mmCIF file of C-alpha atoms in Angstrom:
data_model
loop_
_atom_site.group_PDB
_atom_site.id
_atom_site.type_symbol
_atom_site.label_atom_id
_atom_site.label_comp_id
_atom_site.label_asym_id
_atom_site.label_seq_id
_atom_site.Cartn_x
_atom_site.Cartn_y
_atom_site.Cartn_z
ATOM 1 C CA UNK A 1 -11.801 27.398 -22.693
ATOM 2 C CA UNK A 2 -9.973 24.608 -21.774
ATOM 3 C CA UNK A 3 -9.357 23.460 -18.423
ATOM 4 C CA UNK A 4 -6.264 22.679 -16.358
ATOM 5 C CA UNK A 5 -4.874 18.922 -15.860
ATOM 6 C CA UNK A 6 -3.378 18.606 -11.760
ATOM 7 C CA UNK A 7 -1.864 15.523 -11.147
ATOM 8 C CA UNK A 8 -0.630 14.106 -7.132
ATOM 9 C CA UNK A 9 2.326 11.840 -6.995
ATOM 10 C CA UNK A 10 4.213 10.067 -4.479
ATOM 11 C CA UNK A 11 4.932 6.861 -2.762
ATOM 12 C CA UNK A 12 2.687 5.050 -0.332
ATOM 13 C CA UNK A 13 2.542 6.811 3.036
ATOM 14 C CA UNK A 14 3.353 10.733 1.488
ATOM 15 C CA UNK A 15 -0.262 12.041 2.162
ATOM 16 C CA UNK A 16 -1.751 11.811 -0.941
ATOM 17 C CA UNK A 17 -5.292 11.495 -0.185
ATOM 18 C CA UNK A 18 -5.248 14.177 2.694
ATOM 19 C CA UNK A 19 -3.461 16.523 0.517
ATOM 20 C CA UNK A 20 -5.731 15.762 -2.679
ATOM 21 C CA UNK A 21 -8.762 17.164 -0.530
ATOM 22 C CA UNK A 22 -6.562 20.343 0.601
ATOM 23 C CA UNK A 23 -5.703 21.240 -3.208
ATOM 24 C CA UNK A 24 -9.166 20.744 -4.347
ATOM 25 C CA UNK A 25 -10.274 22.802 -1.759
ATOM 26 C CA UNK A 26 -7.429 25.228 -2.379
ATOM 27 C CA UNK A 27 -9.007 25.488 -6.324
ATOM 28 C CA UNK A 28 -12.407 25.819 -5.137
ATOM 29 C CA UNK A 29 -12.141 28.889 -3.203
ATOM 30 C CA UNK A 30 -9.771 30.464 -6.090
ATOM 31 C CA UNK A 31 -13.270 29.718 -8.071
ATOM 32 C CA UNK A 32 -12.146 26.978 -10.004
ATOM 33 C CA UNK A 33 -14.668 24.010 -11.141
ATOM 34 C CA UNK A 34 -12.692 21.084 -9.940
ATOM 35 C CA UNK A 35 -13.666 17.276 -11.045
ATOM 36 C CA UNK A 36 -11.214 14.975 -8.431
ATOM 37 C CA UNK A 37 -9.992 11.436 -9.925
ATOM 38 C CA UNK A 38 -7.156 8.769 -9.125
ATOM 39 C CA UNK A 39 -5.593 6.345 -11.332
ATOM 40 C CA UNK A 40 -6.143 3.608 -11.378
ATOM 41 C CA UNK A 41 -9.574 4.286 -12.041
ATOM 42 C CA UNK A 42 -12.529 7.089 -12.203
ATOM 43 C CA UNK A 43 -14.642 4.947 -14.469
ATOM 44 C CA UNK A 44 -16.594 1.969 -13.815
ATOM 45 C CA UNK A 45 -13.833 0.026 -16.259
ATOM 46 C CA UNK A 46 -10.838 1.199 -14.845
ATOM 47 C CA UNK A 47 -12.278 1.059 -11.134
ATOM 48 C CA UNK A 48 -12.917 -2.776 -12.074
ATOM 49 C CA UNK A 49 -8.822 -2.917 -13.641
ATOM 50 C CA UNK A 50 -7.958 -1.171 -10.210
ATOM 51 C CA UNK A 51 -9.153 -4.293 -8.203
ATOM 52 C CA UNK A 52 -7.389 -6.395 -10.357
ATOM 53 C CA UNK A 53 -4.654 -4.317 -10.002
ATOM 54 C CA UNK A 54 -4.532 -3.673 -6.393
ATOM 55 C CA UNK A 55 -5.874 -6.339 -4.734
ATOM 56 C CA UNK A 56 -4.931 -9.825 -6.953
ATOM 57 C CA UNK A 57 -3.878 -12.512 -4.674
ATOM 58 C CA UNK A 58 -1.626 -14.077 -7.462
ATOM 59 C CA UNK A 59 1.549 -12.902 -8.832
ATOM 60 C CA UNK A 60 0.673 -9.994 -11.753
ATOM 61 C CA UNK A 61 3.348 -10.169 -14.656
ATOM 62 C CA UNK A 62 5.250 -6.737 -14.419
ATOM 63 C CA UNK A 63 4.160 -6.351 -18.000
ATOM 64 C CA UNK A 64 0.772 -7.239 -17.535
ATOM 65 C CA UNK A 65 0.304 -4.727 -14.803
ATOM 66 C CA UNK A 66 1.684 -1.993 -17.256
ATOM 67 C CA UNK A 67 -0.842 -3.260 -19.860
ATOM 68 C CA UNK A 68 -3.699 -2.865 -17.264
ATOM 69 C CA UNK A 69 -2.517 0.675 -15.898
ATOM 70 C CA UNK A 70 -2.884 1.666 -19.656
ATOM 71 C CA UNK A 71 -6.053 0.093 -20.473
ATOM 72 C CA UNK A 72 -7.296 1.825 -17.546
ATOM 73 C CA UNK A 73 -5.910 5.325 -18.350
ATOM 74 C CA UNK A 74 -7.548 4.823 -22.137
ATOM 75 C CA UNK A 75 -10.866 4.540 -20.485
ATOM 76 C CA UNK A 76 -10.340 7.201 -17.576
ATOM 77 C CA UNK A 77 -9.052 9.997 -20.538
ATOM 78 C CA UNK A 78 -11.879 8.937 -22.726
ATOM 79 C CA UNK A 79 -14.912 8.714 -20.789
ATOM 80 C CA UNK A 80 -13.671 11.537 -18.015
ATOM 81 C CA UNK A 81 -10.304 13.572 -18.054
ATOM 82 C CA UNK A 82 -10.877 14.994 -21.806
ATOM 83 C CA UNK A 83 -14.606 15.868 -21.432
ATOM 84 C CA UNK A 84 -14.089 17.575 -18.424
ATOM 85 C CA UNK A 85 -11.179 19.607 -19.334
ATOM 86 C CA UNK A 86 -13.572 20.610 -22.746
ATOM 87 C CA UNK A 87 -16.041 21.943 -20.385
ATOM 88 C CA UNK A 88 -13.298 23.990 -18.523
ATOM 89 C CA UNK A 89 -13.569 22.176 -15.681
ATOM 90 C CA UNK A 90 -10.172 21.191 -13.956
ATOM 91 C CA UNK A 91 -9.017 18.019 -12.801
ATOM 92 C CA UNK A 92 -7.253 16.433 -10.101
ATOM 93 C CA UNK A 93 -5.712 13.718 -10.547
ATOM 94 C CA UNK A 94 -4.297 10.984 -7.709
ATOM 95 C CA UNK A 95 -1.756 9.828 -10.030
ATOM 96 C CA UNK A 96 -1.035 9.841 -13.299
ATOM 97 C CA UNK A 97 1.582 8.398 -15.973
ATOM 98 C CA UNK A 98 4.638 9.583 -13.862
ATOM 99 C CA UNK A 99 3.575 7.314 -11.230
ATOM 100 C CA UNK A 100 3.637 4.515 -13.873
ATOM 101 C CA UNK A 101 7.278 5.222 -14.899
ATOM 102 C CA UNK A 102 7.944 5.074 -11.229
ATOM 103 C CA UNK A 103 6.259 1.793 -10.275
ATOM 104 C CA UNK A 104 6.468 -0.262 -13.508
ATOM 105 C CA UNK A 105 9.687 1.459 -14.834
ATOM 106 C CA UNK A 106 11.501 2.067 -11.917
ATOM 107 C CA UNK A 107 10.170 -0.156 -8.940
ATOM 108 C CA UNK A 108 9.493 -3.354 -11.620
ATOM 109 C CA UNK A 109 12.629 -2.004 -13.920
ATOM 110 C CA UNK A 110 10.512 -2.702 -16.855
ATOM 111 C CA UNK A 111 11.891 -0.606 -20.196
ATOM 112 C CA UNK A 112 11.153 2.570 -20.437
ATOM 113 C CA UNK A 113 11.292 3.060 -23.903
ATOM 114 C CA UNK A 114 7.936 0.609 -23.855
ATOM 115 C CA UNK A 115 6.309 2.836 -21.170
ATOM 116 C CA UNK A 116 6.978 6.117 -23.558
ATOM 117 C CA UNK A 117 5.339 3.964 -26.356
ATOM 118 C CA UNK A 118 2.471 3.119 -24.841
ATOM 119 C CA UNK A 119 1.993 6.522 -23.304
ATOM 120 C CA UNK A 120 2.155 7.816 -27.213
ATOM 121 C CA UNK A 121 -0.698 5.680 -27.910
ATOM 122 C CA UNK A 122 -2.652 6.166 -24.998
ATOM 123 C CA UNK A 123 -2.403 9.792 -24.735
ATOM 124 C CA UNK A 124 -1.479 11.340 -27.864
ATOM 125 C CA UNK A 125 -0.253 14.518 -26.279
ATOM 126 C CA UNK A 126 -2.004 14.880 -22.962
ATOM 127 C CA UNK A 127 0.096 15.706 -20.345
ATOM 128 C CA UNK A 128 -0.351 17.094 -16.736
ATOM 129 C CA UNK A 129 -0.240 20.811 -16.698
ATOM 130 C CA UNK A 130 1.221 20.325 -13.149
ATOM 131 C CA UNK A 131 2.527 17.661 -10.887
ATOM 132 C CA UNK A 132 2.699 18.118 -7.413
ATOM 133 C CA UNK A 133 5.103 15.406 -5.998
ATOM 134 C CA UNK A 134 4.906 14.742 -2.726
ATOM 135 C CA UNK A 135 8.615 13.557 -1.451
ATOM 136 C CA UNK A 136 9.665 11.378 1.736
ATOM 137 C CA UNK A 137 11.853 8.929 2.066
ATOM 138 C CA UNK A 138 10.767 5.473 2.272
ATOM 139 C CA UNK A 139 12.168 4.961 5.933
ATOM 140 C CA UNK A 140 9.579 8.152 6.958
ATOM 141 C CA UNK A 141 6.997 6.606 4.995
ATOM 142 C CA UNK A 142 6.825 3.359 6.935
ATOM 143 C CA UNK A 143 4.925 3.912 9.481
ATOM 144 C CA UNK A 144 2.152 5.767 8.186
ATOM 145 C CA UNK A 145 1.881 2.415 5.601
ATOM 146 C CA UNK A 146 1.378 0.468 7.939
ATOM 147 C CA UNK A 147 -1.160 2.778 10.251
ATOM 148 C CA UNK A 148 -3.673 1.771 7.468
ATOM 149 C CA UNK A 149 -4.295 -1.502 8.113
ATOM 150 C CA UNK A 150 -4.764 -4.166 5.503
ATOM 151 C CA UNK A 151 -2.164 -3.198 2.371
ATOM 152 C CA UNK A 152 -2.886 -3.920 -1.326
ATOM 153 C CA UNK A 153 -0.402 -5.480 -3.064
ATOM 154 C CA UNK A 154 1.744 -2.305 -3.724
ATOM 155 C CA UNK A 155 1.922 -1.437 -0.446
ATOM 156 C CA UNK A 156 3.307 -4.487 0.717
ATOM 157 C CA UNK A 157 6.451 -4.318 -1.451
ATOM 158 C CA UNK A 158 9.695 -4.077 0.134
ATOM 159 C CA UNK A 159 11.919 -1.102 1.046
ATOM 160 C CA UNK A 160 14.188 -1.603 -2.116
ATOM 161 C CA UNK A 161 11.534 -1.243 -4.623
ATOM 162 C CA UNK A 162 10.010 2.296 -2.883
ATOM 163 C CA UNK A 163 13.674 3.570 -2.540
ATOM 164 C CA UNK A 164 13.300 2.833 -6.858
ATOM 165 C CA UNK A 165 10.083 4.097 -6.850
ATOM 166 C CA UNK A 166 11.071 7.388 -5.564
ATOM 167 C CA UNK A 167 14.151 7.628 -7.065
ATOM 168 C CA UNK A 168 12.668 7.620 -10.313
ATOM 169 C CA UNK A 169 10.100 10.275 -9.619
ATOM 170 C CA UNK A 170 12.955 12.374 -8.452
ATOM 171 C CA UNK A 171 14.942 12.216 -11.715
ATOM 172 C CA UNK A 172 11.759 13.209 -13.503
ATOM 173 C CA UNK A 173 11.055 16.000 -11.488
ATOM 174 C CA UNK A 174 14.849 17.050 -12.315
ATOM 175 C CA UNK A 175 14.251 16.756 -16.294
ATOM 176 C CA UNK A 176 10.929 18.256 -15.748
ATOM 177 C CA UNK A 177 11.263 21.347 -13.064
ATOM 178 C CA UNK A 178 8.715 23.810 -15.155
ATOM 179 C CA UNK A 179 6.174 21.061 -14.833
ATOM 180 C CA UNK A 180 7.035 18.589 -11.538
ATOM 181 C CA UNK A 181 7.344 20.599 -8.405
ATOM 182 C CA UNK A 182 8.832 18.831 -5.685
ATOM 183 C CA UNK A 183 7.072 19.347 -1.872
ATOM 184 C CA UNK A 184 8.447 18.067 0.730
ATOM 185 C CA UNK A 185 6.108 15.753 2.557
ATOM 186 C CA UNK A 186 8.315 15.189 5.429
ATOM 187 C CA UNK A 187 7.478 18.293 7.194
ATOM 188 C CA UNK A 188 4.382 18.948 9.264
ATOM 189 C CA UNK A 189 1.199 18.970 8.077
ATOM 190 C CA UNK A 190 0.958 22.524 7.830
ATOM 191 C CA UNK A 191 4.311 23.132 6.095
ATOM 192 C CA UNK A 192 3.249 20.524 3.320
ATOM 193 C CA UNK A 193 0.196 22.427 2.645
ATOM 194 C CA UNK A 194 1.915 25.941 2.817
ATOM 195 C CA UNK A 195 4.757 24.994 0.092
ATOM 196 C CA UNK A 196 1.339 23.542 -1.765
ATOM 197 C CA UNK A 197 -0.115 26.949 -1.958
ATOM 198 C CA UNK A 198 2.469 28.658 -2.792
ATOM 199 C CA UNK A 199 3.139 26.264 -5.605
ATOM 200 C CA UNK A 200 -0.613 26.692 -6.712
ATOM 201 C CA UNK A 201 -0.172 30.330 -6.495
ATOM 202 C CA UNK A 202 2.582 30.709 -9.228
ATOM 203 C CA UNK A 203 1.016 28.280 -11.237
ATOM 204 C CA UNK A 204 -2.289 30.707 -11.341
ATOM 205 C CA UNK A 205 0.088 33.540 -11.621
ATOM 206 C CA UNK A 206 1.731 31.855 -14.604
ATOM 207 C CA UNK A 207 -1.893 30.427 -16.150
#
């Protein structure tokens, strides 16, 4: 039987990493096999494009980043996301295409049209099963950016672009409700994670 595909989206600062490790958990002890991933990355190729990606010191192209995010989501569904889900297994995902129609499409403006092409090619007709978006705005997302220390070279973009960043997301989770459930990550800890169960809950229910 086939497994389930989880994705984790967000701008910088929402919790993402925190909240990855309370969903997997959440799966685990509801029995689930869970394999946990990010994009870019989770092969040795795409970890390599993630570098590139995240830490360049030169200017990137906007349209060579998109070309890189891509290659590195061919190898990452190849070699990992589509043999696990054959075995059954689920996977979490930090990440996924959304967050490339947010950042590229929305934060870079690049076309979108071109990001639905490539995501034709790339994917065929894989899509998340569910997408948990994590929303904040920007302005409460500050200060936990720069808690962290040294930024790559997303993090260190300006206001503006996260306020496109975000907006995006938001008008996909609008065209997408059955599949994009919005949480808001400006609440306490503990709030975040309750609306996450209860999210995970119906989506068992519904599975």
């Amino acid at each position: 039987m086939s497994g389930r595909f989880v994705t984790l989206e967000g701008i910088e600062g929402v919790g993402k990493s925190t909240n990855l490790e309370f969903v997997a958990r959440w799966l685990r002890d509801h029995d689930k096999q869970v394999v946990v991933t990010r994009e870019p990355g989770g092969t040795p190729l795409a970890e390599r494009l993630r570098g590139v990606l995240l830490e360049s010191e030169g200017k990137v192209p906007p349209i060579a980043e998109l070309l890189l995010m891509f290659a590195a989501r061919s190898s990452h569904l190849q070699d990992l996301v589509e043999p696990a889900l054959a075995r059954g297994e689920w996977v979490l995902c930090d990440r996924f295409t959304d967050a490339t129609y947010a950042y590229q499409g929305g934060g870079r403006q690049l076309d979108m049209a071109l990001i639905e092409t490539l995501e034709s090619a790339v994917q065929g007709t894989r899509r998340p099963d569910l997408t948990l978006l994590l929303d904040a705005a920007p302005e409460q997302t500050s200060g936990r950016r720069s808690r962290r220390g040294t930024e790559d070279r997303f993090e260190r973009e300006a206001t503006d672009f996260f306020r496109r960043v975000r907006g995006t997301y938001l008008d996909r989770a609008r065209a997408e409700p059955a599949r994009i459930r919005v949480i808001d990550a400006a609440r306490p800890l503990p709030d975040v994670r309750a609306q996450l169960a209860v999210t995970l809950e119906q989506f068992l229910e519904n599975t």
